[in-house]
Amino acid sequence: MRVLLAVLAGKIVAWLVRFLKRGRGSSLPGLVALKIHPRLLSHFVRQVRRGVVMVTGTNGKTTTNNMLARMVADAGLRAVVNAEGANLVTGIATAFIRAASWRGRIFCDYALLEVDEATFPRAAAQVRPGAVVVTNFFRDQLDRYGELDRTVALIRDALADLENVRLILNADDPLVAQLAATGHAATFYGLGRHAEVSPTSTAAREGRFCPFCGHALTYDYYHYSQLGNFRCPSCGFSRPRAQVEGEGVFAGARYSRCRLRYPGGTQELVLGQPGLYNLYNALAAFAAGLFLGLDPARMAGSLSSYLPATGRMERFRCGEKPVLLNLVKNPTGFNEGLRALLHLDPPVDLLIALNDNDADGRDVSWIWDVDFEMLEGMQERINLIFCTGQRGEEMAVRLKYAGVPLGKIVTEGRMEEAVRGVLRASGSSACLLATYTALWPVERILCRYAQRERAPEGLPSLS
Amino acid sequence: MPRESVLLKVCHLYPDLLNLYGDRGNVMAFVRRCRWRGIGVEVVAVDLGDEVDFREMDFLFLGGGSDREQGLMARDLVRRRECLREAIEDGLVVLAICGGYQLLGRYYRSADGRTIPGLDLLDFYTEAGASRLIGNVAVEVVIEGERVKVTGFENHAGRTYLGRIAPFGRVLAGHGNNGRDGTEGARYKNVFCSYLHGPLLPKNPRLTDHLISLALRRRGLPAELTPLDDGLEAAASEVMLRRLLGPGKA
């Protein structure tokens, strides 16, 4: 009876939110339903036929989960997915409510859930997943989680409390790879050595010390941040062998590719997104798909035609001008976003929308850990930088101290004016970077002036 | 007056270890504001075990880290204590933030009742609290006889209680040292301690310039600084002051 009431209330709220056009309603229905029936998730999860996969970690949760969802759908299976980054317990509950009948029945093979790191212990205890994918750990919104060490410990403890779970872990991140010590069966994925590896890491490094003995780790090479071929000279902890490994990596301006090696074969993988981190997301999704028993060739096909979710390096066109929209939420992701400027037609106009709501991180000091100093080296590529959002002025100060000339910095508090400004500026292309709660308003305004590019065009053929 | 011949030495302690909350921005701001005026600066990064004589330095920055990193830094600093004490007594300009601030005091009493000795250079102590004090802060600081509003972001579990030592400023909004007595940070000679991240110096150019002036004065050099255009900093500060104190009080 309580289930019926909770689902009904949730559905009514979802309908109201849509009817009144008050946001996208990806959390509120769940919030209401959970108030009525706190154990609602367990009720839903029992009905999932084959199993639940949870994806957690700092960066790449949404993309990895959406890639996995695409592969599952292409295999003709049904899944409940919490899309759009609604990754707190309320967002997960909302996804189930939307998929449920009025009587609270769910008909699906899988539930594929991306879960916020701080939420993971509570969600995992209720959902009891059959597989957990952990992408990476970077410093993120410290005022919400406390320090990174604590976040990792929370997830490690939550995993230790689970039974019969398969871990799918990033072999290149020592903070993630250590989770195999929880004793669960683990599949590791990672990238092999390639031309772009670096002998040093310039980013603020989190995994500097061995998680087991505290000794400083040594690296043969880095991919980026603390991801690389690591080894502890003191206790011998080292990068585990990856069962799913990307070889012959190429990460280009508009696409990236590698050869996927897995137990039993290889597949060529071409992604319509740039950057090593998108290859990591694809490897994680592929490794999870293998565990679910999906067909490898078909998975590679699904990944090649995958389109990114809103604000994950999404491409638009405003008249002739190419426009890139990207979510930025921590220094590592922001650095990747800035590096994308190198691949756009110069000169580039840039917009940065910085908010400081809970979901963005109330402490904006993290922008000082972003390597804006790299802009000094590409000054002739950059035309104007528009700073907007609740803390746009703070962003402008950061740019000033990174050595960006004052004449290039435009502070515009009104988001509408700022987006119009960056689209109308004289550059050949535009790049819009927004924190979480600034992303939706920026996208809404952008869609009024620019067309979303749908098909990933210009991909090299595989034959 | 061009002063390229001047070379201020900025000592950044454990930059790899203590790089939480963007605090390295404090060093960037000090360096940039010197260079924009033609004052030469050299940054000396000091890591665990490196040799350094603090008395030769002009500005020392000490940030905070996670518990483990803080432990490593405390062990390394203990053996440098005497050298640091002499430099401080001699007027070395120091900015210590959060964990770096706590370390300069008498001790830190952890939640389980253990007492972790500090460097005992300044008269204050810190006790772990049950909750973290988190949020935006506005503080009134007196700089060269003038009241200046300083903003930042605090995030600390420790409650600091001052002995016979002046606070850095008076809390206008936020928690400050302990959430009770309205004090924020500590000040002794040319040592400035604060819980404020943000980072503190880029957001508050008046304070940064004051530290630069003090460093020049200690060297016996003229301490008047060429004014800079601080429009962006003022705008950012105003946004936060208006939010914390209401319109008209910024």
XYZ file of C-alpha atoms in Angstrom:
713
model
C 0.000 0.000 0.000
C 2.814 2.340 0.961
C 4.587 1.460 -2.295
C 1.505 2.358 -4.307
C 1.173 5.659 -2.512
C 4.843 6.523 -2.960
C 4.876 5.677 -6.674
C 1.631 7.531 -7.244
C 2.908 10.626 -5.458
C 6.175 10.445 -7.400
C 4.375 10.148 -10.704
C 2.092 13.061 -9.923
C 5.050 15.228 -8.983
C 6.842 14.216 -12.199
C 3.754 15.111 -14.200
C 3.339 18.441 -12.384
C 6.978 19.370 -12.922
C 6.601 18.716 -16.619
C 3.214 20.423 -16.828
C 4.421 23.548 -15.044
C 7.718 23.432 -16.962
C 9.601 23.828 -13.666
C 12.939 22.297 -14.589
C 13.460 18.739 -15.708
C 12.189 16.987 -12.592
C 14.992 14.441 -12.439
C 15.134 14.393 -8.620
C 11.976 15.860 -7.078
C 9.615 12.889 -7.754
C 12.101 10.572 -6.043
C 12.488 12.953 -3.127
C 8.727 12.951 -2.504
C 8.318 9.200 -2.979
C 11.211 8.403 -0.634
C 9.623 10.560 2.054
C 6.561 8.314 1.848
C 8.470 5.033 1.522
C 12.147 5.230 2.573
C 12.926 1.655 1.398
C 11.380 2.167 -2.016
C 14.639 1.398 -3.859
C 14.810 -2.133 -2.431
C 11.257 -2.709 -3.645
C 12.216 -1.769 -7.200
C 15.567 -3.535 -7.263
C 13.996 -6.886 -6.364
C 12.095 -6.750 -9.647
C 15.151 -6.189 -11.883
C 15.550 -9.487 -13.759
C 19.266 -9.775 -14.419
C 21.045 -7.349 -12.176
C 22.122 -3.876 -11.163
C 25.316 -2.122 -12.255
C 26.492 0.967 -10.395
C 29.003 3.415 -11.824
C 30.852 5.725 -9.458
C 34.066 7.774 -9.355
C 34.877 11.430 -9.890
C 34.833 11.958 -13.653
C 33.120 10.065 -16.476
C 30.206 8.575 -14.519
C 27.497 9.920 -16.804
C 29.290 9.106 -20.044
C 30.309 5.610 -18.940
C 26.805 4.786 -17.742
C 25.181 6.172 -20.876
C 27.591 4.199 -23.076
C 26.718 1.043 -21.179
C 23.004 1.861 -21.501
C 23.428 2.258 -25.248
C 25.165 -1.132 -25.542
C 22.476 -2.834 -23.458
C 19.700 -1.249 -25.527
C 21.421 -2.259 -28.784
C 21.514 -5.834 -27.492
C 17.719 -5.712 -27.287
C 17.585 -5.622 -23.500
C 15.604 -3.259 -21.300
C 17.251 -1.138 -18.655
C 16.324 1.496 -16.102
C 18.904 4.263 -16.368
C 19.303 7.431 -14.342
C 20.418 9.707 -17.130
C 21.400 13.369 -17.051
C 23.683 13.138 -14.055
C 20.849 12.820 -11.512
C 23.052 10.627 -9.383
C 21.879 11.083 -5.803
C 19.440 8.629 -4.166
C 16.548 10.905 -5.173
C 17.630 10.815 -8.830
C 17.913 7.026 -8.785
C 14.448 6.717 -7.250
C 13.069 9.089 -9.885
C 14.462 6.902 -12.674
C 12.648 3.848 -11.233
C 9.400 5.787 -10.706
C 9.433 6.939 -14.316
C 9.973 3.370 -15.524
C 7.410 1.826 -13.147
C 3.756 1.183 -13.832
C 1.179 3.002 -11.694
C 1.159 -0.051 -9.462
C 4.916 0.093 -8.917
C 5.836 -2.770 -11.257
C 9.125 -2.637 -13.179
C 9.819 -4.744 -16.252
C 13.498 -4.531 -17.047
C 16.584 -6.683 -17.434
C 19.084 -4.308 -15.891
C 19.291 -1.196 -13.777
C 22.283 0.926 -14.786
C 22.899 3.571 -12.157
C 25.517 6.262 -11.952
C 26.011 7.163 -8.322
C 27.594 10.177 -6.673
C 30.621 9.155 -4.569
C 29.205 10.555 -1.324
C 25.875 8.812 -1.983
C 27.456 5.480 -2.905
C 27.533 3.860 0.566
C 23.834 4.533 1.204
C 22.739 3.637 -2.330
C 24.845 0.464 -2.472
C 23.483 -0.764 0.850
C 19.915 -0.449 -0.461
C 20.494 -1.591 -4.021
C 23.055 -4.417 -3.514
C 24.559 -4.113 -7.029
C 25.896 -7.121 -8.933
C 28.687 -5.069 -10.471
C 30.349 -1.768 -9.564
C 32.380 0.297 -12.013
C 34.840 2.789 -10.485
C 36.218 5.295 -12.998
C 38.787 7.450 -11.197
C 39.294 9.647 -8.157
C 40.201 13.302 -8.515
C 39.812 16.230 -6.195
C 36.251 17.459 -6.501
C 34.122 19.986 -4.634
C 35.869 19.607 -1.317
C 33.347 21.385 0.817
C 30.774 18.723 0.014
C 32.850 15.619 0.594
C 35.723 16.552 2.833
C 39.051 15.433 1.565
C 39.622 12.912 -1.186
C 41.156 10.343 1.154
C 37.890 10.202 3.040
C 35.843 9.772 -0.147
C 37.968 6.831 -1.222
C 37.730 5.275 2.244
C 33.926 5.637 2.209
C 33.672 3.745 -1.060
C 36.186 1.116 0.030
C 34.208 0.437 3.213
C 30.907 0.330 1.327
C 32.358 -2.184 -1.159
C 33.719 -4.336 1.651
C 30.168 -4.616 3.021
C 28.782 -6.006 -0.249
C 28.592 -9.677 -1.201
C 28.858 -11.335 -4.611
C 29.825 -8.216 -6.442
C 32.109 -7.889 -9.459
C 34.349 -4.813 -9.439
C 35.293 -3.145 -12.698
C 38.271 -0.978 -11.911
C 40.577 1.472 -13.642
C 44.000 -0.197 -13.523
C 45.823 3.078 -14.227
C 44.529 4.921 -11.157
C 46.214 3.709 -7.955
C 43.365 5.120 -5.863
C 40.901 2.933 -7.795
C 43.072 -0.138 -8.370
C 43.587 -0.517 -4.608
C 39.875 -1.328 -4.230
C 40.606 -4.891 -5.367
C 41.957 -5.386 -1.836
C 38.330 -5.551 -0.690
C 38.576 -9.188 -1.809
C 35.908 -9.103 -4.531
C 36.495 -10.491 -8.030
C 37.783 -7.647 -10.205
C 38.087 -6.862 -13.902
C 40.699 -4.188 -14.633
C 40.683 -1.890 -17.634
C 43.341 0.577 -18.714
C 45.375 2.130 -21.485
C 48.647 0.734 -22.775
C 51.718 2.876 -23.408
C 51.264 5.197 -26.396
C 52.964 8.127 -28.107
C 51.383 10.821 -25.939
C 52.365 9.496 -22.512
C 54.296 11.908 -20.343
C 57.301 11.258 -18.096
C 55.922 13.784 -15.595
C 52.505 14.820 -14.355
C 51.768 18.534 -14.235
C 48.331 18.269 -12.667
C 47.700 18.436 -8.948
C 48.362 14.811 -8.129
C 46.133 12.996 -5.716
C 47.570 9.511 -5.810
C 51.109 10.512 -4.973
C 51.396 8.039 -2.144
C 50.871 4.309 -1.917
C 47.412 3.667 -0.453
C 48.795 0.660 1.439
C 52.114 1.772 2.931
C 52.234 5.551 2.363
C 55.488 5.514 0.376
C 55.713 7.825 -2.662
C 54.742 5.964 -5.867
C 57.066 5.897 -8.866
C 55.802 6.005 -12.478
C 57.147 4.701 -15.793
C 54.833 7.208 -17.459
C 51.635 9.180 -16.926
C 48.515 9.404 -19.099
C 47.272 12.421 -17.142
C 46.973 13.424 -13.492
C 47.807 10.317 -11.406
C 46.747 7.857 -14.134
C 49.684 5.872 -15.453
C 51.989 2.927 -14.956
C 52.648 3.193 -11.228
C 54.564 1.158 -8.734
C 55.312 1.387 -5.035
C 59.032 0.782 -4.443
C 58.378 -0.045 -0.805
C 55.544 -2.607 -0.677
C 55.339 -3.653 -4.331
C 51.771 -2.464 -5.028
C 51.717 -1.760 -8.755
C 49.426 -1.244 -11.727
C 47.534 -4.508 -12.110
C 47.439 -6.233 -15.493
C 44.425 -4.942 -17.407
C 42.135 -7.623 -18.878
C 40.540 -4.955 -21.052
C 43.271 -2.763 -22.491
C 43.339 -0.020 -25.117
C 46.379 -0.378 -27.381
C 47.641 1.820 -30.212
C 45.847 4.806 -28.721
C 45.165 7.893 -30.802
C 43.346 10.849 -29.205
C 42.659 13.469 -31.869
C 40.778 16.719 -32.228
C 37.413 15.283 -33.228
C 37.698 11.614 -32.505
C 39.794 9.082 -30.651
C 40.561 5.461 -31.387
C 42.315 2.404 -30.053
C 42.442 -1.360 -30.403
C 40.528 -3.029 -27.583
C 42.191 -6.179 -26.327
C 40.114 -8.406 -24.075
C 40.175 -12.078 -23.035
C 39.287 -13.869 -26.231
C 39.882 -11.236 -28.894
C 40.371 -7.668 -30.076
C 38.050 -4.993 -31.483
C 38.835 -1.728 -33.258
C 37.206 1.158 -31.424
C 36.537 4.609 -32.883
C 34.830 7.218 -30.726
C 33.203 10.425 -31.914
C 34.654 12.265 -28.913
C 38.146 13.609 -28.355
C 40.383 12.991 -25.380
C 41.937 10.123 -23.491
C 39.282 10.359 -20.823
C 36.556 9.404 -23.297
C 38.562 6.313 -24.212
C 38.672 5.472 -20.507
C 34.883 5.814 -20.331
C 34.479 3.499 -23.322
C 36.881 0.927 -21.838
C 34.959 0.975 -18.549
C 31.623 0.501 -20.329
C 33.078 -2.256 -22.526
C 34.500 -4.117 -19.509
C 31.122 -3.872 -17.770
C 29.372 -5.074 -20.943
C 31.689 -8.102 -21.125
C 30.723 -8.997 -17.578
C 27.044 -8.765 -18.555
C 27.758 -11.172 -21.429
C 27.195 -8.704 -24.281
C 28.693 -9.378 -27.697
C 32.086 -7.593 -28.082
C 31.734 -6.703 -31.777
C 28.300 -5.285 -31.197
C 29.525 -3.299 -28.202
C 32.293 -1.732 -30.301
C 29.649 -0.783 -32.873
C 27.425 0.795 -30.216
C 30.330 2.817 -28.853
C 31.282 4.105 -32.299
C 27.827 5.588 -32.818
C 27.481 6.881 -29.261
C 26.473 10.547 -28.900
C 27.485 12.432 -25.785
C 25.000 13.599 -23.158
C 24.344 17.309 -22.755
C 27.473 19.240 -22.105
C 29.935 16.412 -22.517
C 31.980 17.965 -25.320
C 28.792 18.562 -27.280
C 29.131 20.193 -30.669
C 26.845 22.956 -31.941
C 26.894 25.222 -34.948
C 25.900 28.887 -34.840
C 25.637 29.892 -38.473
C 29.021 28.826 -39.799
C 30.711 28.986 -36.415
C 31.496 25.697 -34.631
C 30.630 25.820 -30.930
C 31.673 23.373 -28.226
C 29.755 23.028 -24.943
C 31.386 21.261 -22.024
C 30.590 20.627 -18.368
C 33.457 21.434 -16.005
C 33.287 20.368 -12.388
C 36.813 19.840 -11.118
C 40.394 20.817 -11.987
C 41.170 17.646 -13.972
C 38.070 17.967 -16.146
C 38.603 21.703 -16.544
C 42.170 21.180 -17.749
C 40.872 18.705 -20.337
C 38.250 21.281 -21.385
C 40.917 23.950 -21.858
C 43.113 21.600 -23.829
C 40.200 21.169 -26.259
C 40.772 24.814 -27.247
C 43.871 23.669 -29.087
C 41.682 21.656 -31.450
C 39.278 24.485 -32.354
C 39.749 26.871 -35.285
C 41.574 29.945 -33.952
C 40.871 32.527 -32.829
C 38.517 31.043 -30.251
C 36.082 32.961 -28.061
C 35.612 31.348 -24.681
C 32.790 31.533 -22.144
C 33.157 30.306 -18.586
C 30.017 30.091 -16.423
C 30.900 29.580 -12.756
C 28.150 28.944 -10.199
C 28.585 28.095 -6.529
C 25.436 26.174 -5.597
C 25.798 22.891 -3.680
C 26.054 20.824 -6.858
C 28.821 23.052 -8.219
C 30.772 23.144 -4.966
C 30.164 26.151 -2.727
C 33.891 26.751 -2.435
C 35.060 28.119 -5.785
C 38.737 28.089 -4.794
C 39.146 24.935 -6.900
C 39.484 27.167 -9.973
C 42.944 28.067 -8.632
C 43.961 24.426 -9.073
C 43.022 24.613 -12.764
C 45.997 25.220 -15.011
C 44.755 28.477 -16.613
C 48.412 29.379 -16.942
C 48.337 27.247 -20.117
C 46.295 30.060 -21.714
C 49.364 32.283 -21.589
C 51.049 29.943 -24.053
C 48.114 30.052 -26.486
C 47.291 33.750 -26.306
C 47.191 34.332 -30.045
C 44.631 31.521 -30.350
C 42.242 33.223 -27.936
C 40.095 36.217 -28.718
C 37.824 37.078 -25.773
C 36.957 35.262 -22.554
C 33.451 35.930 -21.189
C 33.038 35.259 -17.466
C 29.509 34.722 -16.169
C 27.515 32.842 -13.529
C 27.063 33.594 -9.835
C 30.828 33.839 -9.406
C 31.829 35.124 -12.839
C 33.746 37.988 -11.234
C 35.817 35.468 -9.295
C 36.610 33.706 -12.560
C 37.785 36.996 -14.053
C 40.195 37.475 -11.131
C 41.576 33.980 -11.672
C 42.237 34.729 -15.353
C 43.935 38.013 -14.497
C 46.399 36.241 -12.214
C 46.988 33.559 -14.848
C 48.408 36.333 -17.011
C 45.450 36.801 -19.377
C 45.512 40.469 -20.551
C 42.681 42.523 -19.032
C 41.526 43.518 -22.530
C 40.558 39.919 -23.257
C 38.468 39.453 -20.107
C 34.760 40.346 -20.271
C 32.711 40.063 -17.072
C 28.993 39.767 -17.842
C 26.686 38.775 -15.019
C 23.630 38.291 -17.245
C 23.990 34.830 -18.710
C 21.834 35.574 -21.738
C 24.043 38.539 -22.668
C 27.203 36.533 -22.047
C 26.137 33.633 -24.303
C 25.002 36.010 -27.025
C 28.270 37.888 -26.634
C 30.482 34.853 -27.111
C 28.474 33.712 -30.149
C 28.619 37.161 -31.778
C 32.290 37.821 -31.034
C 34.688 37.942 -33.952
C 36.447 34.605 -33.367
C 36.222 31.652 -35.780
C 34.890 29.257 -33.151
C 33.509 29.354 -29.624
C 33.908 27.178 -26.572
C 31.472 27.304 -23.633
C 32.493 25.799 -20.295
C 29.938 25.665 -17.488
C 29.762 24.225 -13.979
C 26.917 21.859 -13.158
C 24.039 24.203 -12.346
C 25.168 26.731 -14.955
C 25.147 24.103 -17.711
C 21.369 23.920 -18.200
C 20.739 27.666 -18.439
C 23.705 28.043 -20.803
C 22.448 25.183 -22.955
C 18.914 26.559 -23.034
C 20.155 29.938 -24.251
C 22.609 28.349 -26.677
C 19.846 26.268 -28.269
C 18.015 29.453 -29.211
C 20.927 30.636 -31.334
C 22.704 27.469 -32.450
C 21.927 24.019 -33.845
C 23.059 20.871 -32.124
C 25.196 18.692 -34.384
C 23.623 15.284 -34.321
C 25.634 12.772 -36.315
C 29.300 12.361 -35.445
C 30.468 13.247 -38.923
C 33.928 12.957 -40.333
C 34.829 9.766 -38.512
C 37.375 7.640 -40.302
C 36.001 4.427 -41.698
C 37.015 1.224 -40.031
C 37.529 -0.778 -43.179
C 60.432 53.729 -9.583
C 61.681 50.628 -11.401
C 63.046 48.151 -8.929
C 64.172 45.214 -11.066
C 67.365 45.224 -9.065
C 65.348 44.263 -5.989
C 64.893 40.559 -5.645
C 62.359 39.395 -3.110
C 62.652 35.749 -2.195
C 59.338 33.947 -1.864
C 59.485 30.639 -0.056
C 56.707 28.211 -0.965
C 56.804 25.406 1.577
C 55.921 21.908 0.339
C 54.066 23.039 -2.800
C 53.491 19.421 -3.860
C 52.222 18.323 -0.493
C 50.055 21.233 0.562
C 48.076 22.130 -2.493
C 44.542 21.897 -1.172
C 41.826 24.405 -1.995
C 43.847 26.381 -4.513
C 46.030 27.900 -1.833
C 48.945 28.134 -4.256
C 47.024 31.165 -5.580
C 48.467 33.092 -2.622
C 51.975 32.682 -3.975
C 50.806 33.550 -7.500
C 49.197 36.774 -6.279
C 52.256 37.894 -4.305
C 54.531 37.176 -7.265
C 52.294 38.757 -9.919
C 51.677 41.927 -7.949
C 55.424 42.355 -7.449
C 56.230 41.733 -11.106
C 53.460 44.022 -12.378
C 55.342 46.759 -10.543
C 58.752 45.769 -11.741
C 59.816 44.351 -8.387
C 61.923 41.263 -8.982
C 60.778 38.045 -7.265
C 62.244 34.607 -7.056
C 60.158 31.652 -5.881
C 61.985 29.015 -3.881
C 60.011 25.779 -3.616
C 61.025 23.802 -0.559
C 60.135 20.111 -0.323
C 60.459 17.627 2.504
C 64.103 17.337 3.532
C 65.370 20.276 1.422
C 67.758 22.738 3.061
C 66.479 26.276 3.578
C 67.438 29.247 5.704
C 64.225 31.147 6.475
C 66.192 34.198 7.591
C 67.222 34.814 3.980
C 63.623 34.728 2.768
C 61.288 37.704 2.336
C 57.919 35.960 2.244
C 56.995 32.514 3.490
C 53.756 30.787 2.527
C 52.490 27.804 4.476
C 49.268 26.120 3.326
C 47.163 23.231 4.529
C 46.829 19.626 3.455
C 44.946 16.461 4.261
C 45.642 14.814 7.618
C 48.347 12.532 6.255
C 50.142 15.312 4.408
C 49.871 17.567 7.414
C 51.603 14.919 9.516
C 54.502 14.691 7.064
C 54.900 18.447 7.040
C 54.796 18.730 10.837
C 57.608 16.190 11.187
C 59.732 18.061 8.648
C 59.109 21.475 10.205
C 59.955 20.445 13.764
C 63.652 20.200 12.902
C 63.540 23.656 11.276
C 61.775 25.272 14.224
C 64.652 27.295 15.629
C 65.525 28.756 12.241
C 61.888 29.690 11.632
C 61.552 31.248 15.101
C 64.566 33.471 14.549
C 63.302 34.566 11.150
C 59.876 35.421 12.558
C 61.379 37.436 15.405
C 63.478 39.207 12.785
C 60.298 40.271 10.931
C 59.937 37.626 8.203
C 56.587 38.091 6.435
C 54.598 34.872 6.786
C 51.160 33.849 5.552
C 49.882 30.622 7.121
C 46.513 29.246 6.039
C 44.289 26.660 7.742
C 46.473 23.616 8.569
C 49.604 25.744 8.238
C 48.079 28.195 10.711
C 47.221 25.478 13.253
C 50.754 24.111 13.070
C 52.315 27.366 14.303
C 50.403 27.186 17.597
C 50.973 25.298 20.834
C 49.067 22.129 20.098
C 46.145 20.464 18.317
C 43.850 18.282 20.386
C 42.227 15.654 18.170
C 38.690 14.272 18.509
C 39.963 11.192 20.374
C 41.701 13.374 22.958
C 45.292 13.021 21.733
C 47.434 16.141 21.955
C 49.584 16.735 18.884
C 52.263 19.320 19.693
C 52.576 22.306 17.376
C 55.692 24.356 16.662
C 54.760 26.567 19.609
C 55.806 29.746 17.831
C 52.569 31.632 18.450
C 50.344 31.687 21.545
C 47.186 29.796 20.583
C 45.854 26.235 20.572
C 43.340 24.279 18.517
C 40.797 21.601 19.437
C 38.908 19.348 17.044
C 35.193 20.132 16.930
C 32.287 17.793 16.314
C 31.328 19.438 13.039
C 33.205 21.215 10.280
C 32.838 24.980 10.014
C 32.204 25.550 6.329
C 31.137 28.543 4.291
C 31.861 31.972 2.905
C 33.368 34.454 5.339
C 33.725 38.222 5.604
C 36.269 39.622 8.042
C 37.173 43.155 8.976
C 40.935 43.589 9.082
C 42.879 46.692 10.031
C 45.591 47.371 7.467
C 47.868 50.355 8.086
C 45.239 51.967 10.286
C 42.414 51.460 7.793
C 39.489 49.060 8.138
C 39.339 46.709 5.175
C 36.744 44.018 4.459
C 38.374 40.730 3.490
C 36.492 37.735 2.033
C 37.246 34.042 1.712
C 35.948 30.531 2.300
C 36.514 28.509 5.465
C 36.437 24.733 5.861
C 37.890 23.457 9.133
C 37.046 21.089 11.967
C 39.530 22.675 14.381
C 38.466 25.403 16.814
C 41.311 27.775 17.541
C 41.530 29.808 20.743
C 43.964 32.718 20.955
C 46.176 33.414 23.986
C 48.075 36.684 24.263
C 48.063 37.364 20.567
C 45.978 39.573 18.262
C 43.463 38.101 15.824
C 43.898 38.619 12.078
C 40.475 40.229 11.981
C 36.939 40.436 13.316
C 34.247 38.177 11.838
C 31.445 40.025 10.029
C 29.865 36.862 8.592
C 30.897 33.214 8.974
C 32.483 31.258 11.835
C 36.108 32.376 12.150
C 38.504 30.791 14.644
C 35.960 28.869 16.687
C 32.475 30.094 15.835
C 32.143 31.749 19.254
C 34.392 34.675 20.038
C 34.134 36.566 16.742
C 37.857 36.400 16.027
C 39.402 35.166 12.788
C 43.016 34.104 12.404
C 45.983 35.423 14.320
C 48.636 38.062 13.897
C 52.070 38.340 15.436
C 54.816 40.684 14.164
C 54.721 40.109 10.399
C 53.047 36.708 10.660
C 49.474 36.539 9.332
C 47.435 33.425 10.067
C 43.950 32.738 8.731
C 41.450 29.988 8.023
C 40.411 31.699 4.807
C 40.849 29.879 1.531
C 39.635 31.462 -1.625
C 42.591 31.902 -2.016
C 43.050 34.828 0.347
C 45.635 37.037 -1.398
C 44.293 37.270 -4.974
C 40.842 38.120 -3.655
C 42.165 40.771 -1.294
C 44.780 42.900 -3.044
C 45.017 45.443 -0.212
C 46.276 42.688 2.055
C 48.686 41.376 -0.576
C 50.152 44.824 -1.115
C 50.508 45.246 2.632
C 52.562 42.026 2.796
C 54.734 43.211 -0.104
C 55.301 46.566 1.629
C 56.254 44.848 4.878
C 58.740 42.646 3.021
C 60.317 45.661 1.304
C 60.477 47.588 4.571
C 62.206 44.706 6.322
C 64.909 44.934 3.691
C 65.209 48.683 4.298
C 63.741 49.494 0.881
C 61.104 52.127 0.048
C 57.741 50.500 0.676
C 55.360 52.720 -1.308
C 53.799 50.750 -4.129
C 52.589 51.924 -7.519
C 48.764 51.612 -7.524
C 47.356 48.896 -9.800
C 43.963 48.520 -11.458
C 42.084 46.281 -9.028
C 38.662 46.625 -10.635
C 38.124 42.878 -11.115
C 39.107 42.054 -7.538
C 36.833 44.783 -6.195
C 33.898 43.509 -8.258
C 34.394 39.928 -7.038
C 34.652 41.049 -3.430
C 31.532 43.165 -3.761
C 29.484 40.214 -5.026
C 30.344 38.227 -1.917
C 30.006 41.114 0.551
C 26.587 41.940 -0.830
C 25.539 38.312 -0.466
C 26.860 37.997 3.107
C 26.121 41.435 4.534
C 23.258 42.642 2.392
C 23.186 45.499 -0.119
C 24.754 48.782 0.849
C 27.228 47.298 3.311
C 29.812 46.246 0.747
